[in-house]
Coordinates of C-alpha atoms in Angstrom, one line a residue:
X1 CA 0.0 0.0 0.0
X2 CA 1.8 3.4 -1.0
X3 CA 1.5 6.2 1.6
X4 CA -0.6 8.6 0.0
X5 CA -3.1 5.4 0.4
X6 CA -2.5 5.0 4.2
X7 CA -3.6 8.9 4.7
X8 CA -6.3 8.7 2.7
X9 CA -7.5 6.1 5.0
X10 CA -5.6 7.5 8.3
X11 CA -6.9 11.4 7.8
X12 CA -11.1 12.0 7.7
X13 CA -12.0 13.1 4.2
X14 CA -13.2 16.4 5.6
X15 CA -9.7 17.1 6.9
X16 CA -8.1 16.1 3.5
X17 CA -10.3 19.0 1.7
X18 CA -10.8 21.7 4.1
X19 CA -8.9 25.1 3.3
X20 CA -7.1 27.1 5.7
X21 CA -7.3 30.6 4.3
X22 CA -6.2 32.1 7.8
X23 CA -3.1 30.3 7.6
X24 CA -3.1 31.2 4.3
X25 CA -3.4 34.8 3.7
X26 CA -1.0 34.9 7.3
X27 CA 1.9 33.4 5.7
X28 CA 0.9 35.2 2.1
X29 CA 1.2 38.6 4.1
X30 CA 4.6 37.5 5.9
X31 CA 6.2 36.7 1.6
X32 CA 5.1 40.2 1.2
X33 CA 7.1 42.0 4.6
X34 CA 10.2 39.0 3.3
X35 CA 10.6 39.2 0.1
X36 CA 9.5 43.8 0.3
X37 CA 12.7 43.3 2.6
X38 CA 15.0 41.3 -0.4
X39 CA 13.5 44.5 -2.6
X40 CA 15.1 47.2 -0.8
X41 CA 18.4 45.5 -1.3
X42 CA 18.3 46.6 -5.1
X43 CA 16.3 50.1 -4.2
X44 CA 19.1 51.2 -2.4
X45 CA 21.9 50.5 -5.3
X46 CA 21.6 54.8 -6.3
X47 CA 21.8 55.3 -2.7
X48 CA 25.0 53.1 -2.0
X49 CA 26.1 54.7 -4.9
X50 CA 26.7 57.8 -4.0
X51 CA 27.1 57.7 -0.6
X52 CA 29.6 54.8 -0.9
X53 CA 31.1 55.6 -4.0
X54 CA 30.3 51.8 -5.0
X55 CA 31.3 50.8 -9.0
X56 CA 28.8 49.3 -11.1
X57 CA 30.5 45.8 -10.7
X58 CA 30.2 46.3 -6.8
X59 CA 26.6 46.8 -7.1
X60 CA 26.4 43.9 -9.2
X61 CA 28.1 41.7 -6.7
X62 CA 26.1 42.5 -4.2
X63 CA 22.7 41.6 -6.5
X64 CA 24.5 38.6 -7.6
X65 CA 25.6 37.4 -3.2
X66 CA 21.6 37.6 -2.2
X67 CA 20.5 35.8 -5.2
X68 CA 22.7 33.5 -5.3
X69 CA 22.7 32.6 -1.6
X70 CA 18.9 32.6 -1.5
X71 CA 18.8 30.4 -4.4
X72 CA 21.8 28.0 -4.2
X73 CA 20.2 27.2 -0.4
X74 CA 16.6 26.9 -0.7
X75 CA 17.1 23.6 -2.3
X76 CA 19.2 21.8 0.4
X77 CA 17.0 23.9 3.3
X78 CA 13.4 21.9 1.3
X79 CA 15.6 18.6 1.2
X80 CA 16.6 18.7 4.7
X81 CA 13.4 19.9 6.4
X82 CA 11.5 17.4 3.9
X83 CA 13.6 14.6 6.4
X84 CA 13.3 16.3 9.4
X85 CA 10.3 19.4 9.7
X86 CA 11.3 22.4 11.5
X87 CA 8.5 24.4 12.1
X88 CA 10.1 27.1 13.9
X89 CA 12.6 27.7 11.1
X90 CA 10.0 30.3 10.1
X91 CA 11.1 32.5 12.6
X92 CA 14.3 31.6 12.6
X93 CA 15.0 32.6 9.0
X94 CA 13.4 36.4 9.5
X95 CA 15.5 37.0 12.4
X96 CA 18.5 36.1 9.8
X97 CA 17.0 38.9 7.9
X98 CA 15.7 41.4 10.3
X99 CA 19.8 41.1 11.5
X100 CA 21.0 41.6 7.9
X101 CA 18.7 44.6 7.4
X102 CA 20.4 46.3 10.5
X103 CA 23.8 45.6 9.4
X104 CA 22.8 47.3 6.1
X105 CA 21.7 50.3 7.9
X106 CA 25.2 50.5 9.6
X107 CA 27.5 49.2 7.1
X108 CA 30.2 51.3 6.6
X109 CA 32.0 49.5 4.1
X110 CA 31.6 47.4 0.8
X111 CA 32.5 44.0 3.0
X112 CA 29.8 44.5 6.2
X113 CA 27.0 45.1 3.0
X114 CA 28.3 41.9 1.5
X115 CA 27.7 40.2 4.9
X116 CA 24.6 41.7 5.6
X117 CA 23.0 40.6 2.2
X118 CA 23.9 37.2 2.7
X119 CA 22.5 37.3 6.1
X120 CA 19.1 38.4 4.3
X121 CA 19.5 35.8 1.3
X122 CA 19.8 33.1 3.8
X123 CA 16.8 34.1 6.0
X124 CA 14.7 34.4 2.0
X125 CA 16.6 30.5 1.6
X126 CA 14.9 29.8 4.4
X127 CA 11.6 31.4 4.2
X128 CA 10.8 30.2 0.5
X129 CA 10.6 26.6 1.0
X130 CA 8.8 26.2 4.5
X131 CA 6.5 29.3 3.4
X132 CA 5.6 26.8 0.4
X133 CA 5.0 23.8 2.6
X134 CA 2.5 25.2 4.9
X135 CA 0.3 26.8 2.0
X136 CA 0.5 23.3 0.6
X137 CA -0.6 22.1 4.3
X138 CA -3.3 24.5 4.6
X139 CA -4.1 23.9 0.8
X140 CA -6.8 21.1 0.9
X141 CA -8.1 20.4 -2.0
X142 CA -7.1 24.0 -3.7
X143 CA -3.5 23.4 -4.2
X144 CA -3.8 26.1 -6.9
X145 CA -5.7 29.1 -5.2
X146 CA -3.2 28.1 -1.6
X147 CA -0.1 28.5 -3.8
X148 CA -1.3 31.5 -5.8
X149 CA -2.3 33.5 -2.1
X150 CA 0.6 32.5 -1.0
X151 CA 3.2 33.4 -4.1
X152 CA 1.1 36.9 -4.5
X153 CA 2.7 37.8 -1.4
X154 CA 5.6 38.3 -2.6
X155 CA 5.3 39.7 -6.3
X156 CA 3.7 42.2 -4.3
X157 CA 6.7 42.8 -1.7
X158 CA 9.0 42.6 -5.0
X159 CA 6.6 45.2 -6.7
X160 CA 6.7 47.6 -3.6
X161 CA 11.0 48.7 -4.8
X162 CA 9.5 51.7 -6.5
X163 CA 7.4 53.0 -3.7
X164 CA 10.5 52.2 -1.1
X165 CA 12.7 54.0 -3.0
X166 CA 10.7 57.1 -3.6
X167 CA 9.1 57.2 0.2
X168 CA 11.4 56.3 2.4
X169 CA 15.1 55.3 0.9
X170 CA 15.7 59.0 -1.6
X171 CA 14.8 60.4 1.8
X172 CA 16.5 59.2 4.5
X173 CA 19.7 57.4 2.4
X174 CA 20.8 54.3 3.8
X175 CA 20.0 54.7 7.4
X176 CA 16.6 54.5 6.4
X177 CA 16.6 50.2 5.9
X178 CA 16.6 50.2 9.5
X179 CA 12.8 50.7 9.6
X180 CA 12.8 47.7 7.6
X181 CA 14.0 45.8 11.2
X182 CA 10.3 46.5 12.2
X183 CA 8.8 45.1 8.8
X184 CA 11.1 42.1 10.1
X185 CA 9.8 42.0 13.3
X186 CA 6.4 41.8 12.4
X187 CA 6.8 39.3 10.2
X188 CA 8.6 37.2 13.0
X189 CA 5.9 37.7 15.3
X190 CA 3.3 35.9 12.8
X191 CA 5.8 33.2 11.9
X192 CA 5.6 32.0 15.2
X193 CA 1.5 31.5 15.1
X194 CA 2.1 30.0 12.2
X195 CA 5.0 28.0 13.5
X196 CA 2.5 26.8 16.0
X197 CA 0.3 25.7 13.5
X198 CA 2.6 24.0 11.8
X199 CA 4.4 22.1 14.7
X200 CA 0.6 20.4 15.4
X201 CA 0.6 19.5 11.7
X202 CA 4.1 17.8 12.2
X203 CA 2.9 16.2 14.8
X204 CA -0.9 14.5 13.8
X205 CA 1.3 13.4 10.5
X206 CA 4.0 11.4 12.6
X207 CA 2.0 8.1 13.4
X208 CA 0.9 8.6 9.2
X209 CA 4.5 8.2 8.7
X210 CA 5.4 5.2 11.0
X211 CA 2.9 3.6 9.6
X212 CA 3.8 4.4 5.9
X213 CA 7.6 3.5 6.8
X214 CA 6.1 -0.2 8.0
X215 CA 4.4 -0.8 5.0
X216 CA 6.8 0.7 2.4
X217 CA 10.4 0.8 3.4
X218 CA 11.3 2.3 0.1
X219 CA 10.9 4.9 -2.0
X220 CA 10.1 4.4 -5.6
X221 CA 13.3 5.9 -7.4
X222 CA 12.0 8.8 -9.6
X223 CA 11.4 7.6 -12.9
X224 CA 13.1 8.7 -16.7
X225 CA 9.6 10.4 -17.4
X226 CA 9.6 12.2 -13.8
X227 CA 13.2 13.7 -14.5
X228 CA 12.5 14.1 -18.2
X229 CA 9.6 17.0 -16.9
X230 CA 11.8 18.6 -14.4
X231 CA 14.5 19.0 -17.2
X232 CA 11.3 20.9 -19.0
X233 CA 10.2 22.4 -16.2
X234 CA 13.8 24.2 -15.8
X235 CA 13.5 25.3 -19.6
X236 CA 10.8 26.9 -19.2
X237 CA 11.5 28.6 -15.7
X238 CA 14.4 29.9 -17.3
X239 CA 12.4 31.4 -20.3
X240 CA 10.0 33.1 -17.6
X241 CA 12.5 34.2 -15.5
X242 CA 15.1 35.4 -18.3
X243 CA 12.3 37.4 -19.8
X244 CA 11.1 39.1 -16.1
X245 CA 14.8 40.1 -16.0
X246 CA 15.0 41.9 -19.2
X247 CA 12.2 43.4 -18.4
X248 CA 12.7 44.3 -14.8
X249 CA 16.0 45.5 -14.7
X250 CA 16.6 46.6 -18.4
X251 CA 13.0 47.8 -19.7
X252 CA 13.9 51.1 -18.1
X253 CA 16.8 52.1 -19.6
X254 CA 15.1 51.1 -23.0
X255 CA 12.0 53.2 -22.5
X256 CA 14.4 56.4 -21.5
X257 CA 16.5 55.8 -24.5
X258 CA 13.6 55.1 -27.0
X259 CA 10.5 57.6 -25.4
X260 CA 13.2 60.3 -24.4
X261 CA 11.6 59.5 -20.5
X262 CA 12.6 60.5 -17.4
X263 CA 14.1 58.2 -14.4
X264 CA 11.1 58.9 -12.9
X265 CA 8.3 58.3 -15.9
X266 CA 10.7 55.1 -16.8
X267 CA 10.0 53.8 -13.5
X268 CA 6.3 53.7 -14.4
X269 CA 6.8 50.8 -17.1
X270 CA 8.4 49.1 -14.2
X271 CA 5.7 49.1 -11.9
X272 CA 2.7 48.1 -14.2
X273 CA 4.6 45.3 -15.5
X274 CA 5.6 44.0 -11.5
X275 CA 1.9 44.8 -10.8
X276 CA 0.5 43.5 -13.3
X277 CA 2.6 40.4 -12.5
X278 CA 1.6 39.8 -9.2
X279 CA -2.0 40.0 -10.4
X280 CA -1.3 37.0 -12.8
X281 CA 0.1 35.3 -10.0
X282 CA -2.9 35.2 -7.5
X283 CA -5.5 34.5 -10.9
X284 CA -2.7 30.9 -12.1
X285 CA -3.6 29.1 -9.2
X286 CA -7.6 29.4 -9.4
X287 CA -7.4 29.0 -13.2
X288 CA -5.3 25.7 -12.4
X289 CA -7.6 24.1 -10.2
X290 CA -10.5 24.8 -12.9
X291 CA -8.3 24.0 -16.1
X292 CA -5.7 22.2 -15.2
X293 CA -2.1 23.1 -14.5
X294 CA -0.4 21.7 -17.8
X295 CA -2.9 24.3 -19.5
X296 CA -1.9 26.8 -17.8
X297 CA 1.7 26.9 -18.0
X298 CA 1.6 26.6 -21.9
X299 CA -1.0 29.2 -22.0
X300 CA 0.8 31.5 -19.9
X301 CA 4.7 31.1 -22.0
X302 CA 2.7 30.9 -25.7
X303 CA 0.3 33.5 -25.3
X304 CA 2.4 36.1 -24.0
X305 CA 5.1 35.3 -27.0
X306 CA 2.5 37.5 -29.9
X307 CA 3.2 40.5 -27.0
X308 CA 6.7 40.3 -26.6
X309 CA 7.7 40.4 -29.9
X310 CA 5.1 43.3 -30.5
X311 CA 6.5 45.3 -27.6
X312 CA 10.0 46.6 -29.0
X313 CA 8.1 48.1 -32.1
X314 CA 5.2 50.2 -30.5
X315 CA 4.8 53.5 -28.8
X316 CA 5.2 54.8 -25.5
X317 CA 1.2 54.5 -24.7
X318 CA 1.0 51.2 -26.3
X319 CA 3.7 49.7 -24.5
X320 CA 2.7 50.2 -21.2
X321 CA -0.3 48.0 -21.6
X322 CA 1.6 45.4 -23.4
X323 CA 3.7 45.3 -20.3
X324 CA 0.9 44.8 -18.5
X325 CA -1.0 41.9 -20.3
X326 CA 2.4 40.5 -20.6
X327 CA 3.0 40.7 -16.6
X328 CA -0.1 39.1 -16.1
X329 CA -0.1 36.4 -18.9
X330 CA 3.3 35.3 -17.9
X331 CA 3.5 35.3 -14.5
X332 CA -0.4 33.5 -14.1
X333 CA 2.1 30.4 -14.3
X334 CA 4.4 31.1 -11.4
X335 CA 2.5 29.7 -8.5
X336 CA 1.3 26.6 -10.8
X337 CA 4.9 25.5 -11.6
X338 CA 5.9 25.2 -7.8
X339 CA 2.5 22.7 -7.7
X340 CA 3.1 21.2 -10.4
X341 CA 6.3 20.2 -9.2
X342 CA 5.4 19.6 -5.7
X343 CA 3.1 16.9 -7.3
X344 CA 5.6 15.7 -9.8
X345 CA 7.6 14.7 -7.1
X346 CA 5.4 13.9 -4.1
X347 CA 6.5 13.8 -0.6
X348 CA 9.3 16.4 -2.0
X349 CA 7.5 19.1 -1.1
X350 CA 10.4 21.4 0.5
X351 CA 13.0 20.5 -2.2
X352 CA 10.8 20.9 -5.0
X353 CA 9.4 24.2 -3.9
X354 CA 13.2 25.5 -3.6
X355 CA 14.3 23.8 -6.8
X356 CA 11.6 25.6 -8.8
X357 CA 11.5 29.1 -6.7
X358 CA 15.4 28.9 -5.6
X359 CA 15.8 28.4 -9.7
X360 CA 13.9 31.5 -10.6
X361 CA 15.9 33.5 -8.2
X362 CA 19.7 31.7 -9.5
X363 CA 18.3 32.3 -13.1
X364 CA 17.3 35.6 -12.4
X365 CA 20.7 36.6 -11.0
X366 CA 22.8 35.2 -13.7
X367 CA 20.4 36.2 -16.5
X368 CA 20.6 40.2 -15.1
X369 CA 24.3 39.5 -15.8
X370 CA 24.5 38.2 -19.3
X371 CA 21.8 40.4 -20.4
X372 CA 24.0 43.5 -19.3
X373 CA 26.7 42.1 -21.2
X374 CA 24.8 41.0 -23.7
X375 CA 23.6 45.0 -23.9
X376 CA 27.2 45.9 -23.5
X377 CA 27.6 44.5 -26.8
X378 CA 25.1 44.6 -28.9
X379 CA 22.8 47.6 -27.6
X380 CA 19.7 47.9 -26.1
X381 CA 17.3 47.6 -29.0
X382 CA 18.5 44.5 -30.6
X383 CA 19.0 42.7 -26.8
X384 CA 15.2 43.3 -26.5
X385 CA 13.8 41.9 -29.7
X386 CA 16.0 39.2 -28.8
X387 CA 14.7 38.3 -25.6
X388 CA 11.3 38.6 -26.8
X389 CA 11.9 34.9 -28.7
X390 CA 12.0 33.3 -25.2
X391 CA 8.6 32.8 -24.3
X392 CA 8.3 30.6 -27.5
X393 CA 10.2 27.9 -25.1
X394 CA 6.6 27.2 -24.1
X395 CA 6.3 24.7 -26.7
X396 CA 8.1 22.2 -24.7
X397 CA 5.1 22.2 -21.9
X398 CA 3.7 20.4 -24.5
X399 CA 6.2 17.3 -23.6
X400 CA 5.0 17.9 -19.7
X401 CA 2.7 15.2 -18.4
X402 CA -0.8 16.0 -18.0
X403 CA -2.9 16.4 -14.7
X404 CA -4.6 13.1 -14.6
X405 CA -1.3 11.4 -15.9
X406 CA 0.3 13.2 -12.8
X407 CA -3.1 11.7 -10.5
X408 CA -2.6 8.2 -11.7
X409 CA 1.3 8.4 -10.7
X410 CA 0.2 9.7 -7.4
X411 CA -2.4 7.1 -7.1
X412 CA 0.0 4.1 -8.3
X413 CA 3.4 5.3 -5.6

C-alpha cells in the first residue's frame, strides 16, 4: 500500500479537503514583509552609490551574493526539512533577515554590505521553501488558489521597490533600511503562530508516517519520465525568469532611451509590468484548479510570445499595456509550476518548492548578468527583440505530463 493510500485512509475526508485561508493569507502577508525586505536590497543600489562611492561591478556583486545565496540554499533547506520538519525555522529565517537589514543600515563598508545581504539571502533560503510547505498544508483540495495566495505575497513585496525608493530610501539614504527591522519584526511575530500551527501539523502526521515506513520501506526511485519534466520544467523557468529580468531590470533604460523618459516616468513601465505580474500570479492558481495546471503553464509562456515580440516596435502609450498583459499572462504560471512540481515529485514538497522558486531567483541573477553584457555588446534595442523569442520555449510544456497522468502516478506510488 503506498502512503498517500495510508492517509487517505488514516486522515477524515473532511480534513483532506478543508482550506485554511487564515493560515493562508497569514503566511501570504509574511512573503510580502520577506521578500519587500530582499527588494530594498536593489532600491538602495543609487543610494550606495553615492554615498559609498560603489562601482557598477560592486553593485552587481552584491545583486549577484543575495541571489545566489537565496537560491543556491533553498534547495538543500526543502531537502533537509522534507527529512526532518522544523517548524520554527519560520522565525528563525526572518531574524537572519531582520539582523542583515540592521547591518545594512550601519554598514560602513563594501565588505559589512556583503555580509549583511547574505544574512538576508539566507533568511529568503529559508523562508521560501517552508513558506511553500505550509500553503500546501493548509491547501486542501485548492492546491492552486493556496499556492497563488501564497506566491502573490511576494510579487507584491518585489513590486513595492518603487514605492521604497521614492518614500522612504531618496529620503533618508541608507539609514533609512533600519525601519525595515520593524517590517522584520512583524513578520517574525506571525511566523511564530504559524510555526505553531505547523508544529501540530508535524505532529498529527508522525504516526501517518510510521505507519507508511512499516508498510513501504522504500521509496520508488524517480522515474526517466519524472526527470524528463523537471528537465522541461527548468527550460521553461528559465524562459519566464530570463524574460522578467530583461524586463525588470533593463526595460527602463530602454524606454528612457527610446520615449526620451525620465528616471522617474521610466519607473512607471516598471511598476505596471511587477503589478501587473503579481495580479497573474494570484488569478494561475484558481485557473489551475478549474483548467488544469499543464494548461496553464503553456497558456501562460505561448500566449504572452505574440506581445513580446510586438512590444519593441510600438509607442510609448502602447507599451505600457503590453507590459501589463504580458505581466499578467506570464507570471499566471508562477505559483502553478511550484504545484506542479510539488506533485511531480510527491513527498518532496520542500525540495521541489526550492528547486523551482530557488531556480527562478539563480536564473534571475545570472540572467541580469548576461543580459547586461549581452547590452554591452550589442545595444539595447537588438537585446530586447532578442529576448522577446523566449517565451516561445513554451512549446516544450507540450512534452509535460498531464494532470490526470500526474493523478494516476500519485495514485499508483
Amino acid at each position: 500500500m503506498s502512503t498517500a493510500s495510508i492517509e487517505k485512509q488514516t486522515i477524515p475526508s473532511d480534513q483532506q479537503t478543508k482550506t485554511a485561508y487564515n493560515i493562508l493569507f497569514i503566511i501570504g502577508f509574511c512573503h510580502l514583509l520577506n521578500d519587500s525586505i530582499q527588494s530594498v536590497i536593489p532600491a538602495m543600489f543609487p543610494i550606495l552609490e553615492k554615498s559609498m562611492g560603489l562601482t557598477f561591478t560592486q553593485l552587481g556583486l552584491i545583486g549577484f551574493s543575495l541571489n545566489m545565496v537565496s537560491s543556491v540554499m533553498q534547495p538543500v533547506v526543502g531537502l533537509y526539512t522534507d527529512k526532518r520538519p522544523i517548524p520554527y525555522a519560520l522565525p528563525i529565517g526572518l531574524t537572519s533577515s531582520m539582523l542583515g537589514v540592521l547591518g545594512l543600515a550601519f554598514a560602513p563598508s563594501f565588505i559589512t554590505i556583503l555580509l549583511s545581504v547574505i544574512f538576508i539571502g539566507l533568511g529568503s533560503a529559508i523562508f521560501h521553501p517552508e513558506g511553500s510547505r505550509v500553503a500546501y498544508l493548509a491547501a486542501g483540495n485548492r492546491r492552486g488558489l493556496a499556492q497563488s495566495i501564497y506566491q502573490v505575497g511576494g510579487n507584491s513585496g518585489q513590486a513595492l521597490a518603487p514605492v521604497i525608493t521614492a518614500l522612504i530610501l531618496v529620503p533618508l539614504g541608507q539609514f533609512g533600511a533600519i525601519w525595515f527591522t520593524v517590517v522584520a519584526g512583524i513578520a517574525v511575530v506571525f511566523l511564530f503562530y504559524i510555526a505553531g500551527w505547523y508544529s501540530r501539523k508535524v505532529q498529527a502526521a508522525t504516526p501517518i508516517k510510521k505507519m507508511a515506513k512499516t508498510t513501504n520501506t522504500k521509496q520508488p526511485a524517480i522515474s526517466k519520465a519524472v526527470r524528463n519534466a523537471i528537465l522541461v520544467i527548468i527550460f521553461l523557468i528559465f524562459a519566464r525568469t530570463w524574460y522578467g529580468s530583461a524586463i525588470a531590470n533593463f526595460y527602463t533604460f530602454y524606454a528612457i532611451e527610446k520615449f526620451n523618459l525620465t528616471i522617474a516616468g521610466s519607473q512607471m513601465y516598471i511598476f505596471v509590468f511587477l503589478v501587473m505580474g503579481a495580479v497573474g500570479t494570484f488569478i494561475g492558481g484558481p485557473l489551475a484548479d478549474r483548467f488544469g495546471k499543464r494548461n496553464v503553464i503553456i497558456t501562460s509562456l505561448l500566449a504572452t510570445a505574440p506581445l513580446t515580440l510586438l512590444l519593441p516596435f510600438t509607442g510609448p502609450v502602447v507599451s505600457i499595456f503590453l507590459l501589463a498583459l504580458i505581466g499578467v499572462i506570464l507570471m499566471s504560471s508562477f505559483s502553478v509550476t511550484v504545484v506542479y512540481a510539488q506533485e511531480l515529485v510527491p513527498g518532496k514538497i520542500g525540495t521541489m518548492s526550492g528547486l523551482t522558486v530557488g531556480l527562478a531567483f539563480g536564473m534571475g541573477a545570472i540572467g541580469s548578468v548576461a543580459l547586461g553584457g549581452m547590452i554591452d555588446v550589442v545595444g539595447l534595442t537588438p537585446t530586447m527583440i532578442s529576448v522577446a523569442f523566449l517565451p516561445l520555449l513554451g512549446f516544450l510544456a507540450f512534452l509535460l505530463p498531464s494532470d490526470q497522468t500526474l493523478r494516476e502516478w500519485q495514485f499508483n506510488r
